[in-house]
Amino acid sequence: MQDDPQQPRSKVRWVVAGLMWAAIAINYIDRTVLAAAAPHIQSEFGLGAMEMGIVMSAFFWSYALLQLPAGMLADRLGQKTVLGFSVFWWSAATAVTGFATGFKSIVALRVALGAGEAGAYPSNAGIASKWFPRQERATVAGIFDSGSKLGGAVAMPLIAFLLALFDWRITFAITGLLGIGWFVVWQFTFTDSPAAHKRVNAAELAHIREGQGARHADEDAAAPPWRKLLAHRNIWAMCIGFFMINYNSYFFITWLPTYLIKARGLSMMEMGFMASLPLLASIVVEIFAGWASDRVYSSGKLSLTATRKLFLVIGLVMASSIGLAAFAQSAVMAVVLLTIAKSGTTVAASQVWALPADVAPRNAVSMVAGIQNTVSNIGGVIGPIVTGAIVGATGSFIPALVFSSALIGLAILNYLFLLGKVEPIRFDHQPVERDERHVQRNADVSA
């Protein structure tokens, strides 16, 4: 770290944000490649529909179950080690999938992929708490989470192009190499503490710490047991709300193509274009929402609690448009409403991924993020199943989309009334953490 406080503020933290974004984009490309290659794999191995369903779900077995352990390890060992190892592990699992010999081996490799990817989001939440002040956390959350939408949007055409040039085995190997390259850059670029980074100057470090209150003061403090965290209402509110958001979000990467073809009568080419619009639009919307909420909070006009709740509610009101899409008279209007709905979930997500850094005790941010993401992925797992059951029982997508909209209504109530004051959870032995920026502002007003 350079020590001259008169120098212009360095911007290393935004380079870190770019690496966080790239990790999530690669994460979604690697988890999506199976969907595009599925017909080839099913044909070569002679897999039935039930066996292929097991292959597709195998990723989530380990991904959901290992969110909390991955978060705990990230808090204990450092996000550099855990995120770096996670990306290397899942990239190797992706590349090695090209050597699968049948049903059992490909299921095992998908479980391995989920185990590796479990460390991504909890680690990124922990990095946000260390490298960014409160007034920039929603922006960085919007940036890194938007990688999931870009990864999902570009994965299909990219992988389809690779499959046209090569066979499915080589395609897995090529996509796996993306993460290996990222891992090399990560090792030479990132440090767990901004103070330890050679390119972070004194001005940037002061800016980061000014907006962190007392968080940086005791970086070796022990994290509380995860069971104690579950006693706090804010943790429950975060988990319940994200569960309902993910229930809706997974519709766009599971049932949307089928809906557009069967319910709206689009051709395969039309579907491919229309299905990508919600994901592409949501990239821009999420980053803007994170930036806008940080500007509102920085202005001092709203507290952190009011800012988070305001943007959560705005996003979820937009997300409720999924129910209106069911009654749209044209396919174009349905896609417009679905694009608004998907964009709304990402407005909410920019706040959802800022909350762990806002409420977690010191050295427990990745753990809190892991708890939140464990529950949210249960919503992601059962959402497609429930949607399929409703469509199968009624023969229509309308009640399924209306039900999704109703869950969004419950999510709004959850964030308004169950989520309390957004501040670090404090146990009896911990000092109160203050936002030094607002303390100084109040002192200036008093003077």
Coordinates of C-alpha atoms in Angstrom, one line a residue, residues 230 232-249 312 316 348 352 355 368-380 382 404 406-420:
L230 CA -30.6 -18.2 13.2
H232 CA -32.2 -13.3 14.7
R233 CA -35.3 -12.2 12.8
N234 CA -33.3 -10.4 10.1
I235 CA -31.6 -13.7 9.1
W236 CA -35.0 -15.3 8.8
A237 CA -36.4 -12.4 6.8
M238 CA -33.4 -12.5 4.5
C239 CA -33.8 -16.2 3.9
I240 CA -37.6 -16.2 3.5
G241 CA -37.5 -13.2 1.1
F242 CA -34.7 -14.6 -1.1
F243 CA -36.5 -18.0 -1.2
M244 CA -39.5 -16.4 -2.8
I245 CA -37.3 -14.3 -5.2
N246 CA -35.4 -17.3 -6.3
Y247 CA -38.7 -19.3 -6.8
N248 CA -39.6 -16.7 -9.4
S249 CA -36.1 -16.3 -10.9
L312 CA -36.5 -4.2 -2.3
L316 CA -40.6 -6.8 -6.0
A348 CA -34.2 -6.8 -5.3
V352 CA -30.3 -9.0 -1.2
L355 CA -27.5 -7.3 3.2
V368 CA -24.5 -15.3 6.7
A369 CA -24.5 -15.2 2.9
G370 CA -24.2 -19.0 2.9
I371 CA -27.2 -19.4 5.2
Q372 CA -29.3 -17.0 3.0
N373 CA -28.2 -18.8 -0.3
T374 CA -28.9 -22.2 1.1
V375 CA -32.6 -21.4 1.7
S376 CA -32.9 -19.4 -1.5
N377 CA -31.7 -22.4 -3.6
I378 CA -34.4 -24.6 -2.0
G379 CA -36.8 -22.1 -3.7
G380 CA -34.8 -22.6 -6.9
I382 CA -38.8 -26.6 -5.9
S404 CA -45.6 -16.9 -8.6
A406 CA -48.7 -14.1 -5.1
L407 CA -45.4 -15.3 -3.6
I408 CA -43.9 -12.0 -4.6
G409 CA -46.6 -10.3 -2.6
L410 CA -45.7 -12.3 0.4
A411 CA -42.0 -11.4 -0.1
I412 CA -43.0 -7.7 0.0
L413 CA -44.7 -8.1 3.3
N414 CA -41.7 -10.1 4.6
Y415 CA -39.2 -7.4 3.8
L416 CA -41.5 -4.6 5.1
F417 CA -42.5 -6.1 8.4
L418 CA -40.2 -9.1 9.3
L419 CA -37.0 -7.4 8.3
G420 CA -36.0 -5.1 11.1

